[in-house]
């Protein structure tokens, strides 16, 4: 009979690096991309193993210096100044001009573009203006995909960020801070919290800091956790009968969280990927560039090991006023973005844009260098990068700066600049991406069709 | 006069757009229609006459030109107000209007102004109309089920278990609503958080309860694993050279007594020998001399490392001579039982205090009744964690968790139950149930929803009190008072509140209320430009925060007037901060109370001139008179201006201009734009009065080489120069502050945004505080006594459950 096991997990030695069959050899254990029975799936069935497609969204706040962002010509992509750092992955880039998030405009709600920009970016839904009571946006595209195909990986999705949510004060013009600091929404009133500490991301993904834990005790711990989750579900259902409808919404969030973890435990089936313990970060780097790159490393680790296929990463919350002293910019980002035509301020905004793109380049280059089957990790991914505001001074939500990297498992041509009709809903892009993830939806957000010319 | 053509940009007139989040549908009607309809449709009889004759003309003349039908400024339009009843319906808008007219914020400077009498008549009418109709129907409002936020979680764990451990520091940030992070509507639970709860529960339960590594277990022969099998009496037989083993996970290394009950079938000139080994490696040998009719216990002490090991029994000296007579030819040995006992060394780990509290009764104390002991322990645990007596079902559920430990120690069972309780919604949420209103069936299938005011039960009230004042769980005394029912008595409720305010745990009010009200938490993220502010470092950052916290705490602990926040003549400094303030004579890292006198009293006093507030309202490279002015409007006067509209040029940082103009001059340029003027004329003068403080709150006489002009004019025409005179104005307007501060405190206490229906409550609080010299204690008293604090509006669904 086994004894009480010690699960003092955090105290146990992480110093010992495990021998590792490293990542390029770790072909994802997952299987078909494309809906079962779809042409893609059938075509793929012949091949040895179909590599999965991934969906990643990287958000930057406060708009972009558009003159340096938009490529001059349509067609074959010539990298604009802001994107110079991406030359190594040029052929995998699709720059899309004229996508819009119409629902981020005021629509009679007055000021608050930063709050709306965050909440609308992946939902396409106009958020309710409230400082707290009844926050409401819509389900975001990543979460919708996660609900459909998240069960194929240990983690349905991963939500990452670089900047903490606001700690005090008001965020934007009578909007709850939840809006400007959340792009992932699991349900219309439930933003998904993001993790900003790379060490904690690692611990979540690879065994709570306890990657040396013996198979048997992990099995036991999971069994015990499941029992406890059963217990609390019953508890919560019992409680639901005693509460009003308002409060029950909160309990529903709670139950959704419980179920997600339950499923995750089921999916784990003792098959945790083995990852080099020496890759475990020690905390949050003080240099913002290093912070972003380390978070990118964690994301890549998750993708390579097929721990998840869906990920969001906010490089800062919308309206963020952090200064980038690491690149010699002392003024706050938001403060600068209201440049009022000032050339000096615009130059600084452009510099911040380039800084962010440089970090993206690091991530994309690593994805490109990660072999996977006959291609690369980048080939089998769709990485959307951009903002919910176009010009930070005008606060407009059309002509958004949107970049799609990766070839979506052979479904995206790449190396193009496509100019769509003005005010093409960004939700159309989401529908096209959902298709490529094997999730068939007729509409999403304010969509009015799908994007053409991607391939 | 504001140019009418630029109306698209004249956005700033009333803060109501902010407060109420409403928008006005545009009407095609001409402004004059207002008066006509107002006269034609008197719906509130008593005041209809005065509305049409006294109020409407004033509104028509002074308000409608901007707040009329087309492109109303600030999205505020009075076009749909035709009667006193409409004023009541549009409460938020008219409340803000009264406040702004009263403060001379409206009409804005440069526009035609009403006479003092008109102004008075208008505001009085609005106030009377709003207050006369409302307070007769008390409405305590509804707080959405609140989960513990990070601070509350950490503090609750600290107070429940005394473990110095802040598991919630790794939780995702709590979202902020209405300026605070304890707002039920905004606090959500994501899978990530759920996962952290689960992990934290495991960690906490392991810290709160040490499961003794001690093992005292007995195996019977048929539990031994080897090639042979035990006989029908459960004795495992070794008939030739062979091994058998038990397997066990040892929680700790140490010396264990291994005892084997055995006998031999004797043959030859030796007794049978069983070798004891760990994982097959020989450690000791037992010489078995007992015979089957009198088996004996043989003991050996083995040093066993922690972890899972096999304890092996190995028969080494087999003897078999078939030629010998029966009874002498075959040496065999049998193991009836194996017992493990250890470690024999005393457990060097001190049991945590929490362990004795939680396991206040052990099975040994009550005739080894494990189930009864568990039930007692689990019941008490639930009461403390759930902050109320558990229902029988609650206890049964926890007992099932306890039972997961079958075969393991009692402590282990309690540990699992604790883990479960820590993830239960009854711990994570502050449950205020409506269960005492049983749905009653009316007509079949009919669903009737009504709203009732429900008095919180004593337990719920205790939780509200302790999470308000301590950001933590109720202590034993509060639970006791709740249990006795005495907490429902107003005097006992007040006695408890005052007791709790004096407790060191009330520091939570400084950390959490003041930390957010004064935005001290944002200090962590500010990054003044090191080239411009070379003195800036983390020590200074920490000292600034500490000054404000200590200042706040003194007001709380000494029950001082809350107007000290405006102009308190004392502060707390350590050497770092004293130097920053240009004061000598303060040494060391410890803070000391400093009475402000002389020059220092002219420079400092109250929170507004503390470096913390001055720094969080600055930009990284410069001061921001706008942010400082906005801070005062918002936090001292409760009249936040709306944010700038898109498209309005912000202050140019042009170097040429910068070097030749002060910040003030640059902003004055800016305000020449009428689109900006209506708000900035409210914010900027306040900020100008503070221009003697740089972006890190350091006193300066000049800005670079330029002299600083700290004079200003408020929208009501009051003139002032510098912080001293501005503070005199703050003190003159202290009633406005007391009211705004009360609103903030009530928001924080309730964990929800205030509704217009809370006005009656705020009025009552304000009155009480005013009558009690504005003391902090009287504010807490009034908040705690209020209906909003003690009651909850509940929807009662009658009929078929949905």
Short mmCIF file of N, CA and C in Angstrom, two decimals, chain A residues 1-4 7-8 10 108-109 111 131-134 164-170 173-174 176-178 181 186 193 195 200 204 208 216 220 224-225 227-228 231-232 234-236 238-239 241-243 245-247 250-251 253-254 257-258 260-261 264 321 323 325 330-332 335 338 340 342 345 393-395, chain B residues 18 23 142 144-145 170 172-173 175-179 184-192 194-196 199 202-203 206 217 248-249 308 397-398 400 404 406 408 412 419-420 423-426 429 431-435 516 521-522 524-525 527-530 619-622 643 646-647 650-653 795 801:
data_model
loop_
_atom_site.label_atom_id
_atom_site.label_comp_id
_atom_site.label_asym_id
_atom_site.label_seq_id
_atom_site.Cartn_x
_atom_site.Cartn_y
_atom_site.Cartn_z
N UNK A 1 0.85 -1.20 0.00
CA UNK A 1 0.00 0.00 0.00
C UNK A 1 0.88 1.24 0.00
N UNK A 2 0.65 2.11 -0.90
CA UNK A 2 1.50 3.31 -0.94
C UNK A 2 1.24 4.20 0.28
N UNK A 3 2.20 4.96 0.60
CA UNK A 3 2.09 5.80 1.79
C UNK A 3 1.54 7.15 1.40
N UNK A 4 1.27 7.94 2.41
CA UNK A 4 0.94 9.33 2.08
C UNK A 4 2.08 9.89 1.24
N UNK A 7 3.83 15.76 -1.52
CA UNK A 7 3.69 16.54 -2.75
C UNK A 7 4.24 17.93 -2.52
N UNK A 8 5.29 17.97 -1.73
CA UNK A 8 5.85 19.29 -1.50
C UNK A 8 6.58 19.69 -2.76
N UNK A 10 7.09 22.13 -4.74
CA UNK A 10 7.96 23.25 -5.07
C UNK A 10 9.30 23.18 -4.39
N UNK A 108 -21.96 55.70 -30.07
CA UNK A 108 -22.74 56.42 -29.06
C UNK A 108 -22.30 56.19 -27.63
N UNK A 109 -21.24 55.44 -27.42
CA UNK A 109 -20.83 55.20 -26.05
C UNK A 109 -19.77 56.18 -25.55
N UNK A 111 -16.21 58.22 -25.05
CA UNK A 111 -14.78 57.89 -25.00
C UNK A 111 -14.56 56.48 -24.47
N UNK A 131 -18.28 50.30 -15.61
CA UNK A 131 -17.05 50.27 -14.80
C UNK A 131 -16.98 48.98 -14.01
N UNK A 132 -18.05 48.22 -14.02
CA UNK A 132 -17.99 47.00 -13.23
C UNK A 132 -19.22 46.14 -13.41
N UNK A 133 -20.38 46.70 -13.11
CA UNK A 133 -21.58 45.89 -13.15
C UNK A 133 -21.78 45.31 -14.55
N UNK A 134 -21.99 44.02 -14.63
CA UNK A 134 -22.35 43.38 -15.89
C UNK A 134 -21.36 43.62 -17.01
N UNK A 164 0.91 43.40 -16.19
CA UNK A 164 -0.16 43.11 -15.23
C UNK A 164 -1.39 43.94 -15.52
N UNK A 165 -2.53 43.48 -15.06
CA UNK A 165 -3.72 44.30 -15.12
C UNK A 165 -3.55 45.48 -14.17
N UNK A 166 -4.33 46.53 -14.37
CA UNK A 166 -4.18 47.73 -13.55
C UNK A 166 -4.41 47.40 -12.08
N UNK A 167 -3.69 48.08 -11.24
CA UNK A 167 -3.77 47.80 -9.81
C UNK A 167 -4.68 48.77 -9.08
N UNK A 168 -4.93 49.90 -9.64
CA UNK A 168 -5.76 50.90 -8.96
C UNK A 168 -6.24 51.90 -9.98
N UNK A 169 -7.24 52.67 -9.58
CA UNK A 169 -7.71 53.73 -10.45
C UNK A 169 -8.62 53.21 -11.55
N UNK A 170 -8.98 54.12 -12.43
CA UNK A 170 -9.84 53.72 -13.53
C UNK A 170 -8.99 53.48 -14.75
N UNK A 173 -12.10 55.73 -19.12
CA UNK A 173 -13.36 56.41 -19.40
C UNK A 173 -14.60 55.65 -18.97
N UNK A 174 -14.60 55.12 -17.79
CA UNK A 174 -15.80 54.46 -17.32
C UNK A 174 -15.93 53.02 -17.75
N UNK A 176 -14.56 49.15 -17.26
CA UNK A 176 -13.81 48.30 -16.34
C UNK A 176 -12.45 47.98 -16.93
N UNK A 177 -11.46 47.82 -16.04
CA UNK A 177 -10.11 47.48 -16.49
C UNK A 177 -10.07 46.12 -17.19
N UNK A 178 -11.08 45.31 -16.95
CA UNK A 178 -11.10 43.99 -17.59
C UNK A 178 -11.05 44.11 -19.11
N UNK A 181 -7.45 45.07 -20.58
CA UNK A 181 -6.38 44.13 -20.28
C UNK A 181 -6.70 42.69 -20.69
N UNK A 186 -13.72 33.89 -22.56
CA UNK A 186 -14.25 32.54 -22.70
C UNK A 186 -15.76 32.53 -22.82
N UNK A 193 -8.13 35.31 -17.56
CA UNK A 193 -6.94 35.90 -16.96
C UNK A 193 -5.70 35.44 -17.70
N UNK A 195 -1.38 35.01 -17.84
CA UNK A 195 -0.21 34.79 -16.99
C UNK A 195 0.92 35.67 -17.49
N UNK A 200 5.89 30.84 -14.02
CA UNK A 200 4.60 30.22 -13.71
C UNK A 200 4.00 29.55 -14.93
N UNK A 204 3.01 25.63 -15.03
CA UNK A 204 1.69 25.14 -15.42
C UNK A 204 1.80 24.07 -16.49
N UNK A 208 3.79 21.76 -12.84
CA UNK A 208 3.82 22.52 -11.60
C UNK A 208 5.17 22.50 -10.92
N UNK A 216 3.98 7.36 -10.84
CA UNK A 216 2.96 6.84 -9.94
C UNK A 216 2.36 7.95 -9.08
N UNK A 220 -1.45 9.41 -8.93
CA UNK A 220 -2.23 9.50 -7.70
C UNK A 220 -2.71 10.92 -7.45
N UNK A 224 -6.48 12.24 -7.14
CA UNK A 224 -6.97 12.95 -5.97
C UNK A 224 -7.57 14.29 -6.36
N UNK A 225 -6.89 14.96 -7.29
CA UNK A 225 -7.44 16.24 -7.74
C UNK A 225 -8.82 16.05 -8.36
N UNK A 227 -10.97 13.80 -7.67
CA UNK A 227 -11.95 13.59 -6.61
C UNK A 227 -12.35 14.91 -5.98
N UNK A 228 -11.36 15.75 -5.78
CA UNK A 228 -11.66 17.04 -5.16
C UNK A 228 -12.49 17.91 -6.09
N UNK A 231 -15.95 16.83 -5.88
CA UNK A 231 -16.49 17.34 -4.63
C UNK A 231 -16.98 18.78 -4.79
N UNK A 232 -16.11 19.63 -5.36
CA UNK A 232 -16.50 21.03 -5.42
C UNK A 232 -17.59 21.27 -6.46
N UNK A 234 -20.10 19.34 -6.99
CA UNK A 234 -21.34 19.03 -6.30
C UNK A 234 -21.69 20.18 -5.35
N UNK A 235 -20.66 20.65 -4.68
CA UNK A 235 -20.82 21.76 -3.76
C UNK A 235 -21.39 22.99 -4.48
N UNK A 236 -20.81 23.29 -5.63
CA UNK A 236 -21.23 24.48 -6.36
C UNK A 236 -22.67 24.33 -6.87
N UNK A 238 -25.00 22.57 -5.53
CA UNK A 238 -25.85 22.70 -4.36
C UNK A 238 -26.05 24.19 -4.03
N UNK A 239 -24.95 24.92 -4.12
CA UNK A 239 -25.00 26.34 -3.80
C UNK A 239 -25.86 27.11 -4.81
N UNK A 241 -28.52 26.40 -6.17
CA UNK A 241 -29.94 26.40 -5.85
C UNK A 241 -30.31 27.48 -4.85
N UNK A 242 -29.32 27.98 -4.17
CA UNK A 242 -29.63 28.92 -3.10
C UNK A 242 -29.32 30.36 -3.47
N UNK A 243 -28.91 30.57 -4.69
CA UNK A 243 -28.51 31.92 -5.06
C UNK A 243 -29.38 32.47 -6.19
N UNK A 245 -30.09 34.64 -9.78
CA UNK A 245 -29.56 34.46 -11.14
C UNK A 245 -28.24 35.20 -11.33
N UNK A 246 -28.16 36.36 -10.73
CA UNK A 246 -26.97 37.19 -10.85
C UNK A 246 -25.74 36.47 -10.33
N UNK A 247 -25.89 35.95 -9.14
CA UNK A 247 -24.77 35.27 -8.50
C UNK A 247 -24.44 33.97 -9.22
N UNK A 250 -21.63 33.88 -11.66
CA UNK A 250 -20.28 33.73 -11.11
C UNK A 250 -20.00 32.25 -10.84
N UNK A 251 -20.99 31.55 -10.37
CA UNK A 251 -20.78 30.12 -10.12
C UNK A 251 -20.60 29.36 -11.42
N UNK A 253 -19.06 30.52 -14.01
CA UNK A 253 -17.64 30.71 -14.34
C UNK A 253 -16.79 29.70 -13.56
N UNK A 254 -17.14 29.59 -12.31
CA UNK A 254 -16.39 28.68 -11.44
C UNK A 254 -16.48 27.26 -11.98
N UNK A 257 -14.44 26.64 -15.03
CA UNK A 257 -13.04 26.48 -14.69
C UNK A 257 -12.76 25.07 -14.19
N UNK A 258 -13.64 24.57 -13.36
CA UNK A 258 -13.46 23.23 -12.81
C UNK A 258 -13.47 22.19 -13.93
N UNK A 260 -12.84 22.57 -17.10
CA UNK A 260 -11.66 22.67 -17.96
C UNK A 260 -10.47 21.93 -17.34
N UNK A 261 -10.31 22.07 -16.05
CA UNK A 261 -9.17 21.40 -15.41
C UNK A 261 -9.40 19.90 -15.36
N UNK A 264 -8.52 18.55 -18.59
CA UNK A 264 -7.08 18.60 -18.77
C UNK A 264 -6.42 17.42 -18.08
N UNK A 321 0.82 52.87 -20.55
CA UNK A 321 1.68 54.06 -20.58
C UNK A 321 3.08 53.72 -20.11
N UNK A 323 6.98 53.09 -20.15
CA UNK A 323 8.03 53.71 -20.94
C UNK A 323 9.04 52.63 -21.31
N UNK A 325 12.49 52.51 -21.54
CA UNK A 325 13.80 53.11 -21.31
C UNK A 325 14.92 52.22 -21.86
N UNK A 330 11.84 57.53 -22.71
CA UNK A 330 11.43 57.74 -21.32
C UNK A 330 9.96 58.06 -21.19
N UNK A 331 9.37 58.59 -22.25
CA UNK A 331 7.95 58.95 -22.17
C UNK A 331 7.09 57.70 -22.20
N UNK A 332 5.90 57.83 -21.65
CA UNK A 332 4.98 56.71 -21.66
C UNK A 332 4.45 56.44 -23.07
N UNK A 335 1.01 58.12 -23.74
CA UNK A 335 1.23 59.56 -23.82
C UNK A 335 1.80 59.93 -25.20
N UNK A 338 -0.57 59.82 -28.44
CA UNK A 338 -1.36 61.01 -28.79
C UNK A 338 -0.39 62.08 -29.26
N UNK A 340 -0.40 64.11 -31.81
CA UNK A 340 -0.87 65.39 -32.34
C UNK A 340 -0.07 65.85 -33.54
N UNK A 342 3.05 65.59 -33.93
CA UNK A 342 4.43 65.92 -33.55
C UNK A 342 5.39 64.87 -34.11
N UNK A 345 7.46 62.79 -31.58
CA UNK A 345 6.67 61.75 -30.92
C UNK A 345 6.39 60.59 -31.87
N UNK A 393 -3.34 58.50 -32.33
CA UNK A 393 -3.82 59.86 -32.11
C UNK A 393 -5.28 60.00 -32.52
N UNK A 394 -5.64 59.28 -33.56
CA UNK A 394 -7.03 59.37 -34.04
C UNK A 394 -7.93 58.35 -33.38
N UNK A 395 -7.33 57.35 -32.81
CA UNK A 395 -8.12 56.31 -32.17
C UNK A 395 -9.07 55.64 -33.15
N UNK B 18 -19.64 59.84 -17.75
CA UNK B 18 -18.80 58.89 -17.03
C UNK B 18 -19.58 58.13 -15.99
N UNK B 23 -26.39 57.41 -22.90
CA UNK B 23 -26.26 58.31 -24.04
C UNK B 23 -27.64 58.79 -24.42
N UNK B 142 -27.75 45.57 -4.64
CA UNK B 142 -27.38 44.16 -4.67
C UNK B 142 -25.90 44.01 -5.00
N UNK B 144 -23.03 41.59 -6.19
CA UNK B 144 -22.84 40.30 -6.87
C UNK B 144 -21.88 39.43 -6.06
N UNK B 145 -22.21 38.16 -6.01
CA UNK B 145 -21.38 37.18 -5.33
C UNK B 145 -19.90 37.48 -5.56
N UNK B 170 0.91 34.53 -6.69
CA UNK B 170 1.07 33.92 -8.01
C UNK B 170 -0.25 33.86 -8.79
N UNK B 172 -3.38 35.34 -11.01
CA UNK B 172 -3.47 36.46 -11.96
C UNK B 172 -4.05 37.70 -11.28
N UNK B 173 -3.72 38.87 -11.80
CA UNK B 173 -4.21 40.12 -11.19
C UNK B 173 -5.72 40.14 -11.15
N UNK B 175 -9.11 42.14 -11.58
CA UNK B 175 -9.51 43.31 -12.34
C UNK B 175 -10.08 44.38 -11.42
N UNK B 176 -9.95 45.61 -11.87
CA UNK B 176 -10.38 46.75 -11.08
C UNK B 176 -11.66 47.33 -11.67
N UNK B 177 -12.61 47.62 -10.85
CA UNK B 177 -13.81 48.32 -11.28
C UNK B 177 -14.15 49.39 -10.25
N UNK B 178 -14.67 50.53 -10.66
CA UNK B 178 -14.99 51.63 -9.76
C UNK B 178 -13.79 52.00 -8.88
N UNK B 179 -12.61 51.78 -9.40
CA UNK B 179 -11.41 52.20 -8.66
C UNK B 179 -10.89 51.18 -7.67
N UNK B 184 -17.47 42.72 -6.91
CA UNK B 184 -17.98 41.40 -7.27
C UNK B 184 -18.22 41.19 -8.75
N UNK B 185 -18.77 42.20 -9.40
CA UNK B 185 -19.09 42.04 -10.82
C UNK B 185 -17.85 41.81 -11.67
N UNK B 186 -16.76 42.39 -11.26
CA UNK B 186 -15.56 42.36 -12.10
C UNK B 186 -14.65 41.18 -11.77
N UNK B 187 -14.77 40.69 -10.56
CA UNK B 187 -13.91 39.58 -10.15
C UNK B 187 -14.42 38.30 -10.79
N UNK B 188 -13.65 37.78 -11.74
CA UNK B 188 -14.11 36.57 -12.40
C UNK B 188 -13.17 35.41 -12.10
N UNK B 189 -13.61 34.23 -12.50
CA UNK B 189 -12.77 33.05 -12.29
C UNK B 189 -12.49 32.42 -13.64
N UNK B 190 -11.24 32.29 -13.97
CA UNK B 190 -10.86 31.64 -15.21
C UNK B 190 -10.27 30.28 -14.87
N UNK B 191 -10.13 29.41 -15.89
CA UNK B 191 -9.49 28.12 -15.62
C UNK B 191 -8.10 28.30 -15.00
N UNK B 192 -7.39 29.33 -15.44
CA UNK B 192 -6.07 29.57 -14.88
C UNK B 192 -6.16 29.78 -13.37
N UNK B 194 -8.57 28.87 -11.42
CA UNK B 194 -9.06 27.64 -10.80
C UNK B 194 -7.89 26.69 -10.54
N UNK B 195 -7.02 26.63 -11.53
CA UNK B 195 -5.86 25.77 -11.40
C UNK B 195 -4.97 26.22 -10.23
N UNK B 196 -4.84 27.54 -10.11
CA UNK B 196 -4.02 28.08 -9.03
C UNK B 196 -4.67 27.79 -7.67
N UNK B 199 -3.83 24.23 -6.78
CA UNK B 199 -2.43 24.08 -6.38
C UNK B 199 -2.19 24.71 -5.01
N UNK B 202 -3.39 22.58 -2.23
CA UNK B 202 -2.46 21.50 -1.90
C UNK B 202 -1.31 22.02 -1.06
N UNK B 203 -0.77 23.14 -1.47
CA UNK B 203 0.37 23.69 -0.73
C UNK B 203 -0.01 24.11 0.68
N UNK B 206 -0.61 21.21 3.01
CA UNK B 206 0.64 20.56 3.43
C UNK B 206 1.41 21.39 4.44
N UNK B 217 2.40 -0.38 10.93
CA UNK B 217 1.50 -1.16 10.07
C UNK B 217 1.86 -2.62 10.13
N UNK B 248 6.68 -0.41 0.55
CA UNK B 248 6.12 0.71 1.29
C UNK B 248 6.81 2.00 0.89
N UNK B 249 6.03 3.09 0.86
CA UNK B 249 6.63 4.40 0.61
C UNK B 249 6.91 5.07 1.93
N UNK B 308 10.07 4.98 -1.78
CA UNK B 308 9.40 3.69 -1.87
C UNK B 308 10.44 2.57 -1.88
N UNK B 397 -20.07 16.07 2.61
CA UNK B 397 -19.17 16.18 1.46
C UNK B 397 -17.71 16.17 1.92
N UNK B 398 -17.43 16.92 2.99
CA UNK B 398 -16.06 16.96 3.47
C UNK B 398 -15.64 15.59 4.03
N UNK B 400 -16.55 12.81 2.83
CA UNK B 400 -16.19 11.98 1.68
C UNK B 400 -14.77 12.29 1.22
N UNK B 404 -11.16 9.73 1.32
CA UNK B 404 -10.22 9.39 0.26
C UNK B 404 -8.90 8.88 0.84
N UNK B 406 -8.47 6.59 2.97
CA UNK B 406 -8.56 5.21 3.48
C UNK B 406 -7.19 4.53 3.49
N UNK B 408 -4.65 5.44 5.06
CA UNK B 408 -3.57 6.34 5.44
C UNK B 408 -3.91 6.97 6.78
N UNK B 412 -3.62 12.67 7.33
CA UNK B 412 -3.69 12.70 5.88
C UNK B 412 -5.13 12.93 5.41
N UNK B 419 -7.98 20.40 1.82
CA UNK B 419 -7.74 20.74 0.42
C UNK B 419 -9.06 20.99 -0.29
N UNK B 420 -10.01 20.11 -0.05
CA UNK B 420 -11.31 20.24 -0.70
C UNK B 420 -12.02 21.52 -0.24
N UNK B 423 -10.96 24.69 -1.90
CA UNK B 423 -11.37 24.92 -3.28
C UNK B 423 -12.88 25.06 -3.39
N UNK B 424 -13.55 24.86 -2.28
CA UNK B 424 -15.01 24.95 -2.29
C UNK B 424 -15.45 26.38 -2.59
N UNK B 425 -16.53 26.51 -3.36
CA UNK B 425 -17.03 27.87 -3.60
C UNK B 425 -17.43 28.57 -2.29
N UNK B 426 -17.69 27.78 -1.28
CA UNK B 426 -18.10 28.41 -0.01
C UNK B 426 -16.94 29.10 0.69
N UNK B 429 -15.83 32.11 -2.41
CA UNK B 429 -16.79 33.20 -2.58
C UNK B 429 -17.32 33.62 -1.22
N UNK B 431 -20.37 34.03 0.22
CA UNK B 431 -21.73 33.67 -0.14
C UNK B 431 -22.74 34.40 0.74
N UNK B 432 -23.68 35.06 0.08
CA UNK B 432 -24.82 35.61 0.81
C UNK B 432 -26.05 34.98 0.17
N UNK B 433 -26.54 33.96 0.82
CA UNK B 433 -27.54 33.14 0.14
C UNK B 433 -28.94 33.70 0.31
N UNK B 434 -29.78 33.31 -0.59
CA UNK B 434 -31.17 33.73 -0.48
C UNK B 434 -32.03 32.53 -0.09
N UNK B 435 -31.37 31.52 0.46
CA UNK B 435 -32.05 30.26 0.66
C UNK B 435 -33.23 30.36 1.63
N UNK B 516 -5.44 52.08 -3.14
CA UNK B 516 -6.14 52.28 -4.41
C UNK B 516 -6.72 53.67 -4.54
N UNK B 521 -0.66 52.03 -5.25
CA UNK B 521 -0.22 50.79 -5.89
C UNK B 521 0.45 51.04 -7.23
N UNK B 522 0.05 52.14 -7.86
CA UNK B 522 0.66 52.42 -9.16
C UNK B 522 2.11 52.86 -9.04
N UNK B 524 4.43 51.25 -7.97
CA UNK B 524 5.27 50.13 -8.37
C UNK B 524 5.64 50.19 -9.85
N UNK B 525 4.78 50.77 -10.64
CA UNK B 525 5.01 50.74 -12.08
C UNK B 525 5.51 52.06 -12.67
N UNK B 527 8.00 55.00 -13.77
CA UNK B 527 9.40 54.94 -14.18
C UNK B 527 9.89 56.33 -14.57
N UNK B 528 10.13 57.20 -13.59
CA UNK B 528 10.65 58.53 -13.93
C UNK B 528 11.97 58.39 -14.69
N UNK B 529 12.17 59.29 -15.62
CA UNK B 529 13.37 59.26 -16.46
C UNK B 529 14.61 59.44 -15.57
N UNK B 530 15.51 58.46 -15.55
CA UNK B 530 16.66 58.55 -14.64
C UNK B 530 17.59 59.71 -14.98
N UNK B 619 4.04 62.30 -15.46
CA UNK B 619 4.53 61.49 -16.55
C UNK B 619 6.01 61.17 -16.29
N UNK B 620 6.56 60.22 -17.04
CA UNK B 620 7.96 59.85 -16.77
C UNK B 620 8.94 61.01 -16.95
N UNK B 621 8.61 61.97 -17.82
CA UNK B 621 9.61 63.02 -18.08
C UNK B 621 9.19 64.40 -17.57
N UNK B 622 7.97 64.52 -17.04
CA UNK B 622 7.53 65.86 -16.64
C UNK B 622 6.34 65.75 -15.69
N UNK B 643 -12.69 61.92 -20.28
CA UNK B 643 -11.38 61.92 -20.94
C UNK B 643 -11.43 62.72 -22.23
N UNK B 646 -11.03 61.81 -29.06
CA UNK B 646 -9.99 61.54 -30.05
C UNK B 646 -9.82 62.74 -30.95
N UNK B 647 -8.64 62.87 -31.48
CA UNK B 647 -8.43 63.91 -32.46
C UNK B 647 -7.97 65.22 -31.87
N UNK B 650 -2.67 66.58 -28.26
CA UNK B 650 -2.16 66.67 -26.90
C UNK B 650 -1.00 67.63 -26.88
N UNK B 651 -0.55 67.88 -25.69
CA UNK B 651 0.51 68.85 -25.47
C UNK B 651 1.74 68.50 -26.29
N UNK B 652 2.21 69.45 -27.03
CA UNK B 652 3.39 69.17 -27.86
C UNK B 652 4.65 69.21 -27.01
N UNK B 653 5.46 68.23 -27.25
CA UNK B 653 6.68 68.13 -26.46
C UNK B 653 7.83 68.79 -27.21
N UNK B 795 -33.66 38.99 -5.58
CA UNK B 795 -34.80 38.67 -6.44
C UNK B 795 -35.38 37.39 -5.89
N UNK B 801 -39.49 26.80 -10.95
CA UNK B 801 -38.07 27.13 -11.04
C UNK B 801 -37.62 27.10 -12.50
#
